[in-house]
XYZ file of C-alpha atoms in Angstrom:
697
model
C 0.000 0.000 0.000
C 1.283 3.439 -0.887
C 0.620 6.291 1.467
C 0.287 9.625 -0.306
C 1.037 12.625 1.917
C -0.637 15.849 0.869
C 1.463 18.984 1.462
C -0.775 21.966 2.280
C 0.610 25.380 1.093
C -0.756 27.926 3.609
C -0.326 31.616 2.829
C -0.005 34.289 5.470
C -2.272 37.236 4.623
C -0.102 39.547 6.727
C 2.897 39.005 4.464
C 0.970 39.591 1.275
C -1.035 42.555 2.425
C -0.843 45.484 0.039
C -0.251 49.094 1.180
C -3.493 50.844 1.996
C -4.094 54.571 1.507
C -4.326 56.620 4.657
C -7.831 57.128 6.101
C -9.285 59.299 8.764
C -8.184 58.190 12.279
C -11.497 56.686 13.398
C -11.810 54.655 10.248
C -8.187 53.645 10.270
C -8.346 52.396 13.891
C -11.497 50.342 13.157
C -9.876 48.711 10.133
C -6.790 47.833 12.114
C -8.944 46.195 14.828
C -10.841 44.142 12.235
C -7.612 43.032 10.631
C -6.156 41.955 13.939
C -9.345 40.039 14.834
C -9.396 38.296 11.438
C -5.785 37.290 11.781
C -6.390 35.734 15.205
C -9.381 33.685 13.900
C -7.359 32.315 11.007
C -4.544 31.288 13.265
C -6.974 29.451 15.580
C -8.555 27.624 12.632
C -5.153 26.592 11.340
C -4.226 25.177 14.718
C -7.432 23.077 14.783
C -6.739 21.776 11.263
C -3.164 20.935 12.155
C -4.187 18.999 15.264
C -6.889 17.132 13.324
C -4.456 16.220 10.552
C -1.997 14.969 13.117
C -4.552 12.721 14.750
C -5.758 11.365 11.378
C -2.170 10.754 10.290
C -1.486 8.804 13.482
C -4.637 6.692 12.988
C -3.695 6.054 9.358
C -0.220 5.019 10.492
C -1.706 2.506 12.914
C -3.999 1.118 10.172
C -1.049 0.665 7.829
C 0.944 -1.122 10.523
C -2.092 -3.311 11.297
C -2.584 -4.235 7.662
C 1.069 -5.122 7.410
C 0.800 -7.420 10.407
C -2.352 -9.075 9.013
C -0.766 -9.456 5.599
C 2.151 -11.275 7.164
C 0.022 -13.543 9.353
C -2.832 -14.752 7.038
C -2.902 -15.592 3.310
C -4.317 -13.012 0.939
C -7.035 -14.558 -1.276
C -7.029 -14.073 -5.004
C -10.345 -13.074 -6.498
C -10.185 -15.729 -9.235
C -11.772 -15.373 -12.655
C -15.222 -13.996 -13.368
C -17.539 -15.119 -16.160
C -18.003 -12.820 -19.163
C -21.493 -13.045 -20.753
C -22.092 -13.937 -24.396
C -21.692 -11.202 -26.968
C -24.997 -11.456 -28.836
C -23.842 -8.862 -31.360
C -20.859 -10.937 -32.525
C -21.616 -14.656 -32.039
C -18.760 -17.085 -32.596
C -18.760 -20.072 -34.899
C -19.885 -22.430 -32.095
C -22.375 -20.099 -30.405
C -26.070 -20.980 -30.323
C -28.532 -18.796 -32.141
C -29.132 -15.522 -30.349
C -32.627 -14.388 -29.313
C -32.626 -11.819 -32.113
C -31.584 -14.428 -34.696
C -34.532 -16.609 -33.644
C -36.903 -13.682 -34.074
C -35.389 -12.698 -37.431
C -35.682 -16.242 -38.836
C -39.300 -16.570 -37.692
C -40.309 -13.169 -39.094
C -38.513 -13.822 -42.380
C -40.327 -17.127 -42.949
C -43.748 -15.856 -41.899
C -43.406 -12.919 -44.284
C -42.733 -15.165 -47.296
C -46.057 -15.809 -49.015
C -44.726 -18.802 -50.979
C -44.392 -20.826 -47.774
C -47.943 -20.080 -46.630
C -47.016 -20.443 -42.946
C -49.369 -19.755 -40.052
C -48.079 -18.387 -36.716
C -47.833 -21.172 -34.147
C -50.399 -19.598 -31.855
C -52.973 -19.621 -34.697
C -52.027 -22.963 -36.244
C -54.102 -26.127 -36.465
C -53.088 -29.639 -37.441
C -54.072 -29.073 -41.067
C -51.973 -25.933 -41.528
C -48.260 -25.271 -42.124
C -46.268 -23.819 -39.249
C -42.796 -23.661 -37.693
C -42.093 -26.441 -35.223
C -38.403 -25.837 -34.437
C -35.533 -23.468 -35.250
C -31.954 -24.434 -34.416
C -28.392 -23.632 -35.425
C -26.956 -25.590 -38.343
C -23.287 -26.224 -37.682
C -21.042 -25.448 -40.680
C -18.900 -28.109 -42.292
C -15.942 -29.150 -40.203
C -13.490 -28.277 -42.982
C -14.777 -24.711 -43.132
C -14.588 -24.338 -39.366
C -11.012 -25.639 -39.232
C -9.935 -23.272 -41.987
C -11.424 -20.443 -39.941
C -9.807 -21.559 -36.673
C -6.422 -22.715 -37.946
C -5.781 -20.627 -41.056
C -7.593 -17.423 -40.236
C -10.218 -17.752 -42.966
C -13.453 -15.817 -42.619
C -15.945 -17.279 -40.155
C -18.494 -19.446 -42.012
C -21.856 -17.775 -42.384
C -24.355 -18.600 -39.701
C -27.331 -20.643 -40.856
C -30.500 -21.874 -39.164
C -32.177 -25.219 -39.766
C -35.954 -24.998 -39.488
C -38.417 -27.878 -39.133
C -41.837 -27.218 -40.643
C -45.008 -29.221 -40.085
C -46.949 -29.206 -43.365
C -50.405 -30.412 -42.387
C -52.034 -28.670 -45.373
C -50.104 -30.729 -47.941
C -51.530 -33.814 -49.616
C -50.052 -35.951 -48.250
C -48.931 -33.961 -45.189
C -45.159 -33.790 -44.718
C -42.375 -32.818 -42.353
C -39.995 -30.461 -44.119
C -36.554 -29.112 -43.232
C -35.269 -25.861 -44.694
C -32.107 -23.801 -44.291
C -32.310 -20.074 -43.616
C -29.443 -17.593 -43.881
C -27.284 -15.715 -43.701
C -27.785 -14.660 -40.113
C -28.478 -12.355 -38.406
C -30.454 -10.886 -41.339
C -31.842 -13.735 -43.489
C -32.018 -13.270 -47.242
C -32.824 -16.781 -48.474
C -34.290 -20.129 -47.568
C -33.847 -23.423 -49.350
C -35.026 -26.941 -48.772
C -32.540 -29.471 -47.478
C -30.959 -31.365 -50.365
C -29.103 -33.963 -48.335
C -29.385 -37.304 -50.200
C -30.111 -39.253 -47.033
C -33.052 -36.970 -46.269
C -34.534 -36.746 -49.767
C -34.531 -40.524 -50.320
C -35.916 -41.321 -46.855
C -38.503 -38.692 -46.100
C -39.774 -38.279 -42.562
C -43.299 -39.750 -42.329
C -45.780 -37.235 -41.016
C -47.007 -39.902 -38.590
C -43.518 -40.076 -37.034
C -43.271 -36.418 -36.061
C -43.090 -35.496 -32.360
C -46.419 -34.567 -30.800
C -46.602 -30.818 -30.173
C -48.875 -28.679 -28.016
C -51.311 -28.113 -30.885
C -51.943 -31.834 -31.175
C -51.915 -32.422 -27.416
C -54.675 -29.844 -26.965
C -57.072 -31.911 -29.079
C -55.919 -35.228 -27.596
C -56.694 -34.098 -24.064
C -60.040 -32.733 -25.213
C -60.857 -36.222 -26.444
C -59.795 -37.743 -23.130
C -62.118 -35.345 -21.358
C -65.056 -36.557 -23.475
C -64.178 -40.246 -23.010
C -63.798 -39.980 -19.243
C -67.102 -38.141 -19.043
C -68.766 -41.253 -20.488
C -67.153 -43.555 -17.914
C -67.489 -41.045 -15.066
C -69.505 -43.484 -12.871
C -66.679 -46.041 -13.116
C -64.030 -43.494 -12.163
C -65.966 -42.312 -9.113
C -66.743 -45.817 -7.906
C -63.286 -47.280 -8.639
C -61.059 -44.419 -7.507
C -63.180 -41.641 -6.060
C -61.670 -39.489 -8.812
C -62.608 -37.967 -12.155
C -61.006 -36.085 -15.022
C -63.430 -33.829 -16.871
C -64.946 -32.059 -13.842
C -62.604 -32.654 -10.902
C -61.349 -30.201 -8.264
C -57.607 -29.651 -8.510
C -55.799 -30.978 -5.454
C -58.861 -32.876 -4.251
C -60.178 -35.554 -6.608
C -58.320 -35.282 -9.945
C -56.676 -37.922 -12.080
C -53.993 -37.370 -14.710
C -53.295 -38.890 -18.134
C -49.926 -39.148 -19.861
C -48.907 -40.738 -23.139
C -46.096 -43.073 -24.131
C -44.148 -43.833 -27.294
C -43.939 -45.319 -29.862
C -47.302 -44.458 -31.362
C -48.090 -47.777 -32.949
C -46.580 -51.154 -33.672
C -45.580 -50.475 -37.268
C -44.605 -47.576 -39.513
C -47.454 -45.327 -40.647
C -49.515 -45.719 -37.488
C -50.189 -42.945 -34.990
C -51.926 -44.566 -32.049
C -51.009 -43.298 -28.595
C -51.645 -45.001 -25.293
C -52.595 -42.738 -22.386
C -52.451 -44.121 -18.875
C -53.963 -42.716 -15.730
C -52.463 -41.615 -12.404
C -53.628 -40.075 -9.179
C -52.933 -36.324 -9.141
C -50.486 -36.133 -6.237
C -46.799 -35.299 -5.906
C -44.842 -38.150 -7.432
C -47.870 -39.321 -9.406
C -45.574 -41.670 -11.374
C -45.884 -44.091 -8.434
C -49.696 -43.935 -8.356
C -50.976 -45.695 -11.524
C -54.705 -46.445 -11.537
C -54.989 -49.351 -13.964
C -56.952 -47.499 -16.668
C -55.324 -47.069 -20.102
C -56.847 -45.545 -23.236
C -55.581 -45.714 -26.831
C -56.422 -42.969 -29.347
C -55.882 -43.179 -33.105
C -54.875 -39.656 -34.197
C -53.251 -40.300 -37.569
C -55.426 -37.956 -39.608
C -54.887 -34.188 -39.736
C -58.681 -33.978 -39.596
C -59.472 -34.326 -35.898
C -63.014 -35.444 -36.721
C -61.473 -38.745 -37.846
C -59.822 -39.386 -34.491
C -61.266 -42.140 -32.335
C -60.687 -44.215 -29.238
C -59.649 -47.693 -30.348
C -58.973 -49.495 -27.053
C -59.539 -49.165 -23.315
C -57.912 -51.414 -20.728
C -59.454 -51.416 -17.259
C -57.748 -53.596 -14.632
C -56.192 -55.720 -17.380
C -59.471 -56.207 -19.310
C -59.747 -55.011 -22.905
C -62.658 -52.999 -24.345
C -63.014 -51.232 -27.698
C -65.371 -48.400 -26.789
C -66.104 -46.392 -23.661
C -69.766 -47.258 -23.982
C -69.006 -50.989 -23.997
C -66.847 -50.675 -20.864
C -69.617 -48.751 -19.066
C -72.263 -51.280 -20.089
C -70.281 -54.306 -18.929
C -69.340 -52.564 -15.696
C -72.942 -51.638 -14.877
C -74.265 -55.095 -15.718
C -71.414 -56.587 -13.658
C -70.922 -59.346 -16.223
C -67.830 -60.956 -14.699
C -65.773 -57.806 -14.791
C -62.944 -57.490 -12.264
C -63.545 -54.152 -10.628
C -60.991 -51.898 -8.986
C -61.801 -50.628 -5.511
C -59.250 -48.045 -4.403
C -60.219 -46.004 -1.388
C -59.495 -42.276 -1.519
C -55.854 -41.681 -0.722
C -55.112 -39.304 2.127
C -52.008 -37.323 2.962
C -50.150 -40.141 4.722
C -50.927 -42.727 2.067
C -49.379 -40.815 -0.840
C -46.521 -39.292 1.162
C -44.145 -42.070 0.067
C -43.914 -40.554 -3.414
C -43.284 -36.970 -2.307
C -40.091 -35.062 -1.525
C -41.409 -34.021 1.879
C -38.890 -34.909 4.578
C -40.055 -37.758 6.784
C -38.644 -40.296 9.193
C -36.117 -39.752 11.955
C -33.411 -37.167 11.486
C -30.044 -38.635 10.572
C -28.328 -36.317 13.020
C -29.631 -34.471 16.033
C -29.232 -31.573 15.970
C -29.287 -31.460 12.150
C -25.817 -30.717 10.777
C -24.837 -29.373 7.369
C -22.840 -31.552 5.023
C -19.520 -30.545 3.458
C -19.523 -27.915 0.718
C -17.210 -27.018 -2.110
C -14.871 -24.137 -1.256
C -12.699 -22.259 -3.751
C -10.197 -20.307 -1.613
C -8.894 -18.242 -4.535
C -12.105 -18.060 -6.530
C -12.630 -19.755 -9.884
C -9.530 -21.239 -11.500
C -11.374 -21.496 -14.791
C -12.424 -18.766 -17.190
C -15.774 -18.563 -18.982
C -16.036 -16.090 -21.844
C -19.410 -16.416 -23.502
C -19.531 -20.093 -24.457
C -15.755 -20.594 -24.351
C -14.152 -22.252 -21.319
C -10.488 -22.302 -20.326
C -9.263 -24.435 -17.419
C -5.589 -25.136 -16.742
C -4.427 -26.845 -19.960
C -7.969 -27.213 -21.337
C -9.829 -25.048 -23.878
C -13.246 -25.830 -25.362
C -16.582 -24.376 -26.487
C -20.121 -25.269 -25.345
C -23.479 -25.091 -27.077
C -26.876 -26.623 -26.311
C -28.638 -28.355 -29.196
C -32.416 -28.409 -28.856
C -32.817 -32.081 -29.712
C -29.987 -33.722 -27.776
C -28.438 -31.212 -25.403
C -24.841 -30.177 -24.800
C -22.306 -30.268 -27.601
C -18.648 -29.528 -26.860
C -16.450 -28.344 -29.733
C -12.783 -27.706 -30.419
C -11.435 -29.393 -27.297
C -7.751 -28.583 -26.824
C -5.230 -29.810 -24.290
C -1.960 -27.928 -23.975
C -3.073 -25.883 -26.987
C -3.412 -28.987 -29.194
C -6.831 -29.985 -30.531
C -7.683 -33.531 -29.483
C -11.456 -33.573 -30.069
C -13.427 -31.590 -32.627
C -16.849 -32.590 -31.300
C -18.060 -34.439 -28.224
C -21.830 -34.768 -27.883
C -24.789 -36.956 -27.029
C -26.659 -38.128 -30.126
C -29.571 -40.015 -28.587
C -30.731 -41.939 -25.539
C -33.079 -44.905 -25.640
C -35.082 -46.835 -23.056
C -36.652 -50.227 -23.792
C -39.298 -51.534 -21.371
C -40.766 -54.958 -20.701
C -44.125 -55.714 -19.120
C -47.598 -57.151 -19.427
C -49.985 -54.184 -19.533
C -50.451 -52.263 -22.786
C -48.414 -49.204 -21.819
C -45.507 -50.966 -20.156
C -45.156 -53.605 -22.840
C -45.322 -50.930 -25.547
C -43.010 -48.299 -24.025
C -39.949 -47.633 -26.165
C -38.441 -44.192 -25.859
C -36.006 -42.498 -28.214
C -35.426 -39.424 -26.128
C -34.308 -37.199 -29.002
C -37.950 -37.083 -30.066
C -38.767 -35.653 -26.625
C -36.235 -32.865 -27.289
C -33.768 -33.510 -24.490
C -31.925 -30.230 -25.010
C -34.988 -28.133 -24.278
C -36.371 -30.331 -21.505
C -34.495 -28.787 -18.624
C -35.062 -26.070 -16.080
C -32.936 -23.833 -13.890
C -30.297 -25.762 -11.956
C -30.437 -25.224 -8.199
C -27.206 -24.055 -6.510
C -26.198 -26.226 -3.594
C -28.131 -29.278 -4.866
C -27.870 -29.675 -8.616
C -24.505 -27.909 -8.692
C -22.194 -26.447 -6.020
C -23.006 -22.980 -4.696
C -19.820 -21.677 -6.292
C -20.609 -22.942 -9.805
C -20.863 -20.713 -12.862
C -24.267 -20.909 -14.556
C -25.059 -20.375 -18.246
C -28.427 -19.722 -19.868
C -29.810 -21.483 -22.945
C -32.265 -20.419 -25.647
C -34.487 -22.732 -27.694
C -37.191 -22.194 -30.291
C -39.448 -25.215 -30.420
C -43.133 -26.072 -29.984
C -44.002 -22.416 -29.441
C -44.396 -19.112 -31.241
C -41.388 -17.514 -29.551
C -38.009 -18.599 -28.268
C -37.691 -20.082 -24.794
C -35.138 -18.679 -22.358
C -33.921 -21.277 -19.829
C -31.950 -19.562 -17.103
C -29.081 -21.408 -15.392
C -29.487 -24.326 -17.787
C -25.821 -25.358 -17.650
C -23.385 -25.211 -14.753
C -19.595 -25.310 -14.707
C -17.517 -26.001 -11.619
C -14.175 -27.342 -10.506
C -14.325 -30.287 -8.149
C -11.990 -32.218 -5.924
C -11.479 -35.618 -7.511
C -11.467 -37.290 -4.037
C -8.402 -39.228 -5.157
C -4.856 -37.961 -5.567
C -3.838 -37.523 -9.163
C -0.572 -39.221 -8.240
C 1.175 -40.100 -4.981
C 3.855 -42.389 -3.548
C 5.582 -43.241 -0.296
C 9.100 -44.536 -0.920
C 9.344 -47.251 1.723
C 12.773 -47.509 3.370
C 11.832 -50.955 4.757
C 12.989 -49.867 8.188
C 9.653 -48.757 9.521
C 9.509 -45.483 7.641
C 9.874 -43.856 4.264
C 12.516 -41.806 2.537
C 10.409 -39.786 0.105
C 6.772 -38.801 -0.243
C 5.356 -37.150 -3.335
C 1.770 -36.387 -4.206
C -0.456 -34.320 -6.469
C -4.019 -33.383 -5.548
C -6.602 -34.442 -8.089
C -9.043 -31.881 -9.486
C -11.302 -31.763 -12.501
C -13.642 -29.363 -14.279
C -17.251 -30.488 -14.741
C -19.766 -29.211 -17.277
C -23.254 -30.332 -16.234
C -26.810 -30.158 -17.444
C -29.876 -32.022 -16.167
C -32.645 -33.074 -18.528
C -36.110 -34.153 -17.471
C -37.758 -36.733 -19.754
C -41.109 -37.270 -18.041
C -40.259 -39.432 -15.012
C -36.483 -39.516 -15.366
C -33.960 -36.800 -14.668
C -30.717 -37.465 -16.511
C -27.611 -35.761 -15.113
C -25.120 -35.358 -17.955
C -21.528 -34.607 -16.910
C -18.527 -33.843 -19.091
C -15.439 -34.096 -16.875
C -12.024 -32.700 -17.808
C -9.163 -34.152 -15.760
C -5.782 -32.538 -15.184
C -3.968 -35.482 -16.784
C -5.549 -34.908 -20.199
C -8.393 -37.447 -19.852
C -12.030 -36.642 -20.635
C -14.773 -38.546 -18.844
C -18.454 -38.695 -19.780
C -20.894 -39.676 -17.048
C -24.673 -40.120 -17.024
C -26.645 -40.504 -13.804
C -30.356 -41.246 -13.632
C -32.592 -39.941 -10.882
C -36.214 -38.818 -10.534
C -38.823 -41.604 -10.523
C -39.159 -45.052 -12.044
C -41.901 -45.633 -14.599
C -44.313 -47.753 -12.599
C -47.413 -49.624 -13.658
C -50.551 -51.038 -12.083
C -49.714 -54.407 -10.540
C -51.614 -56.818 -12.768
C -50.892 -60.527 -12.126
C -49.159 -60.798 -15.495
C -46.600 -58.137 -14.530
C -44.974 -60.140 -11.737
C -42.288 -61.774 -13.880
C -41.176 -58.451 -15.358
C -40.405 -56.486 -12.211
C -40.812 -55.957 -8.497
C -43.741 -54.870 -6.388
C -43.386 -51.437 -4.788
C -46.626 -51.902 -2.873
C -49.738 -54.029 -3.347
C -50.895 -52.143 -6.459
C -47.680 -50.692 -7.961
C -44.828 -52.332 -9.861
C -41.561 -51.204 -11.436
C -40.650 -53.276 -14.498
C -37.305 -54.171 -16.015
C -35.929 -51.866 -18.711
C -32.652 -51.020 -20.412
C -31.091 -47.566 -20.808
C -28.681 -46.946 -23.695
C -26.808 -43.761 -24.623
C -25.254 -42.878 -27.957
C -22.289 -40.468 -27.944
C -20.324 -39.049 -30.823
C -16.605 -38.411 -30.318
C -14.820 -36.838 -33.264
C -11.197 -37.323 -32.236
C -8.406 -35.369 -33.926
C -4.984 -36.485 -32.714
C -2.506 -34.091 -34.335
C -4.972 -33.487 -37.144
C -7.937 -35.303 -38.689
C -5.902 -38.058 -40.423
C -6.251 -40.730 -37.715
C -6.456 -44.509 -37.627
C -8.433 -46.892 -35.443
C -6.788 -49.982 -33.987
C -7.452 -52.431 -31.177
C -4.926 -54.012 -28.877
C -6.538 -57.409 -28.298
C -5.436 -59.060 -25.070
C -5.018 -62.833 -25.345
C -2.917 -65.532 -23.681
C -0.070 -67.695 -24.884
C 1.584 -70.894 -23.627
C 5.361 -70.799 -24.067
C 8.485 -72.401 -22.653
C 10.170 -70.178 -20.105
C 13.440 -69.120 -21.751
C 15.247 -69.083 -18.384
C 14.045 -72.459 -17.131
C 14.247 -75.290 -19.631
C 11.625 -77.540 -18.055
C 9.092 -74.862 -17.175
C 6.185 -73.799 -19.375
C 4.510 -70.483 -18.800
C 1.042 -69.140 -19.516
C 1.013 -65.381 -19.872
C -0.919 -62.509 -21.404
C 0.024 -60.681 -24.555
C -1.589 -58.179 -26.885
C -1.789 -57.939 -30.632
C -2.517 -54.818 -32.638
C -5.236 -54.975 -35.295
C -5.740 -51.949 -37.553
C -9.328 -51.694 -38.751
C -9.418 -51.024 -42.474
C -13.178 -50.809 -43.051
C -16.106 -49.438 -41.104
C -17.626 -52.913 -40.832
C -14.444 -54.208 -39.191
C -14.848 -51.542 -36.519
C -18.332 -52.681 -35.523
C -18.190 -56.481 -35.923
C -16.236 -57.188 -32.783
C -16.600 -59.723 -30.000
C -17.132 -57.694 -26.826
C -16.108 -60.710 -24.722
C -12.472 -60.263 -25.819
C -10.703 -57.674 -23.641
C -9.112 -54.997 -25.760
C -7.907 -51.439 -25.892
C -9.666 -49.172 -28.404
C -7.067 -46.767 -29.784
C -7.349 -43.753 -32.086
C -3.836 -42.824 -33.259
C -1.947 -40.752 -35.783
C 0.518 -42.867 -37.740
C 2.414 -39.771 -38.871
C 2.878 -38.159 -35.468
C 5.044 -39.529 -32.690
C 6.054 -38.525 -29.206
C 9.678 -37.792 -28.266
C 9.935 -41.475 -27.358
C 8.911 -42.605 -30.827
C 5.400 -43.800 -29.894
C 2.443 -42.848 -32.071
C 0.382 -40.001 -30.667
C -2.885 -41.593 -29.583
C -5.940 -41.541 -27.350
C -7.588 -44.564 -25.792
C -11.390 -44.904 -25.562
C -12.540 -46.681 -22.393
C -16.155 -47.808 -22.482
C -16.952 -48.858 -18.928
C -20.600 -49.571 -19.740
C -20.398 -52.140 -22.516
C -23.597 -54.120 -22.605
C -25.409 -56.406 -24.980
C -28.400 -54.912 -26.789
C -30.973 -57.301 -25.375
C -33.898 -56.559 -27.720
C -32.126 -55.876 -31.022
C -34.339 -58.366 -32.872
C -37.532 -56.457 -32.013
C -39.130 -54.380 -34.764
C -39.226 -51.253 -32.615
C -35.440 -51.481 -32.149
C -34.662 -50.725 -35.793
C -34.398 -47.030 -34.992
C -31.727 -47.775 -32.405
C -29.463 -50.256 -34.146
C -26.520 -48.135 -33.021
C -27.042 -49.833 -29.659
C -25.778 -53.116 -31.122
C -22.228 -51.815 -31.086
C -20.156 -50.781 -28.056
C -18.105 -48.707 -30.487
C -18.469 -47.895 -34.172
C -15.913 -45.889 -36.128
C -16.887 -44.187 -39.366
C -14.709 -42.527 -41.941
C -14.570 -38.754 -42.097
C -16.044 -37.596 -45.417
C -15.360 -34.259 -47.073
C -18.532 -33.318 -48.913
C -18.293 -30.685 -51.592
C -21.811 -30.944 -53.039
C -23.734 -29.448 -50.143
C -21.725 -27.071 -48.026
C -24.188 -27.311 -45.184
C -23.976 -31.021 -44.452
C -21.414 -33.419 -43.067
C -23.012 -36.842 -43.185
C -20.313 -38.835 -41.473
C -17.711 -38.202 -38.861
C -15.073 -40.246 -37.242
């Protein structure tokens, strides 16, 4: 600390007084008295100021001495790095669309009369409207030329999904809009894969426009069977009192058993917290294939495991009591449904209640966040949030060398087994539920540490305006709970000669997606040793079903009327690895055993492990592998070596290899990627359509 002393220049008025002309005596004497009085007052004031300055100087001296003592006795904390918000006026090549870009794309398309689009808020099923707007990533080659050679940043382009219900036949259409931020053109996607395999209109995700009519139908159906609902559950749907006697309906996917169908099962639950664990045993199927809602109809109803084809038939059989197995559930009170809530209950784990440990950053953040760019120790990378699948991480560099161009989730699938119509039919491809947009604000201290940095996300889907999700992504540094490296050098005399150790830390990028009952916690973890870890954790609620007798072999009872059935979760990640450039090879080091004569003992044979390297020359060789053989999966650069002469390489460790148990089922054809623990494809440079990169490593 520097102490600046201010020198006060005080002037004496007596020394600078000018000669005055002579006056009459009485006037002259009065003036002299006034002057003398004024001089005395000034001197008194100066004395007071001097004393005050002296006291303040002494106090300041003591403060400086005190600060010096404190500075020498306790560490001085660094403030760390602060996050710098996104620059919406100059988005980077990896940045998501800005709010203004969303608005500009929407307005541009709605103003074009050739498209004949209707605003979402005014749209019906048999009109054309915008379903989703998202960023279209430029070709990898163009991005690398921009990043590595200083070429101009590729123009920003939006990909827009249109629902064309007024076409004959109705279609799902994808168009490209650019350049952003001020669009001047749109053109239909010309990707060969898309044009030869058009998206069936029956396969589109259900949006709010369609849901509105579906739930209106459910209201009419449940009104017909109202007497059954009151007698069976003490509940109703079309005229219930919220929080008192309501039931809920939710749908499942897929919407049919074969392509071209659009039949959705809706199953019922009690309207309480954690309703997922309160199924009621009533399931209704609606055929809603047509864009004309007058053609929609209820095709099946299942009540307590008994099948009916119309609501009227179910009511008639129930009233006539012709052998029907009725459900008799008494109204559920507070205590009965408490098991599914998040209300604290049971004995306290500590008395008095004590707080658990928390993350502390003594010097503040050791990572920097500038817009969507993150820098941590030797790591550099960029983050964006894709509407369909969530976080994508681009241009990952370690020690200033790019090792991964893209790391991202492509899809997640869940395959259920069961007896009832909903549980036996449930097959979820979570991309269709728009994982990227299905999240909410992360809660500091629970979802992420209190000290985490939070980023917002913007999505334009299933609405007439973009959606702003605050605190959608969090970034934080964490203690790895294991040393990165350590060793005691034992002196074999009861002690040690040397100890060395390095604390382990890592940076975590996290988002949490809610897909109906499940909450998926997606973590991308960057370790100090140059390793990247991907982790998925599932929490929330299980998908339960009414405990019919036929369900018992597919799961476990949670109580007398509720079961949780067996199911398989599978996640599909894309890792575009660039080890010293994009020209990489894929090889496996297969670990086998050999039986050989010990070269140092003539009569001794030895069984030992060895590995053999197998370069994969075709894409099919990379996927047709026996997962029972232990192996190392290696991506390496044959033209780049370390100072020791070894090829520069990265190893892929898949800790969750599992057999795809239902790959022969018809509904699994959309998820055949799950057959392979790893599949490596060749990087293709496409010149025909600058906007598409069909394959990646």
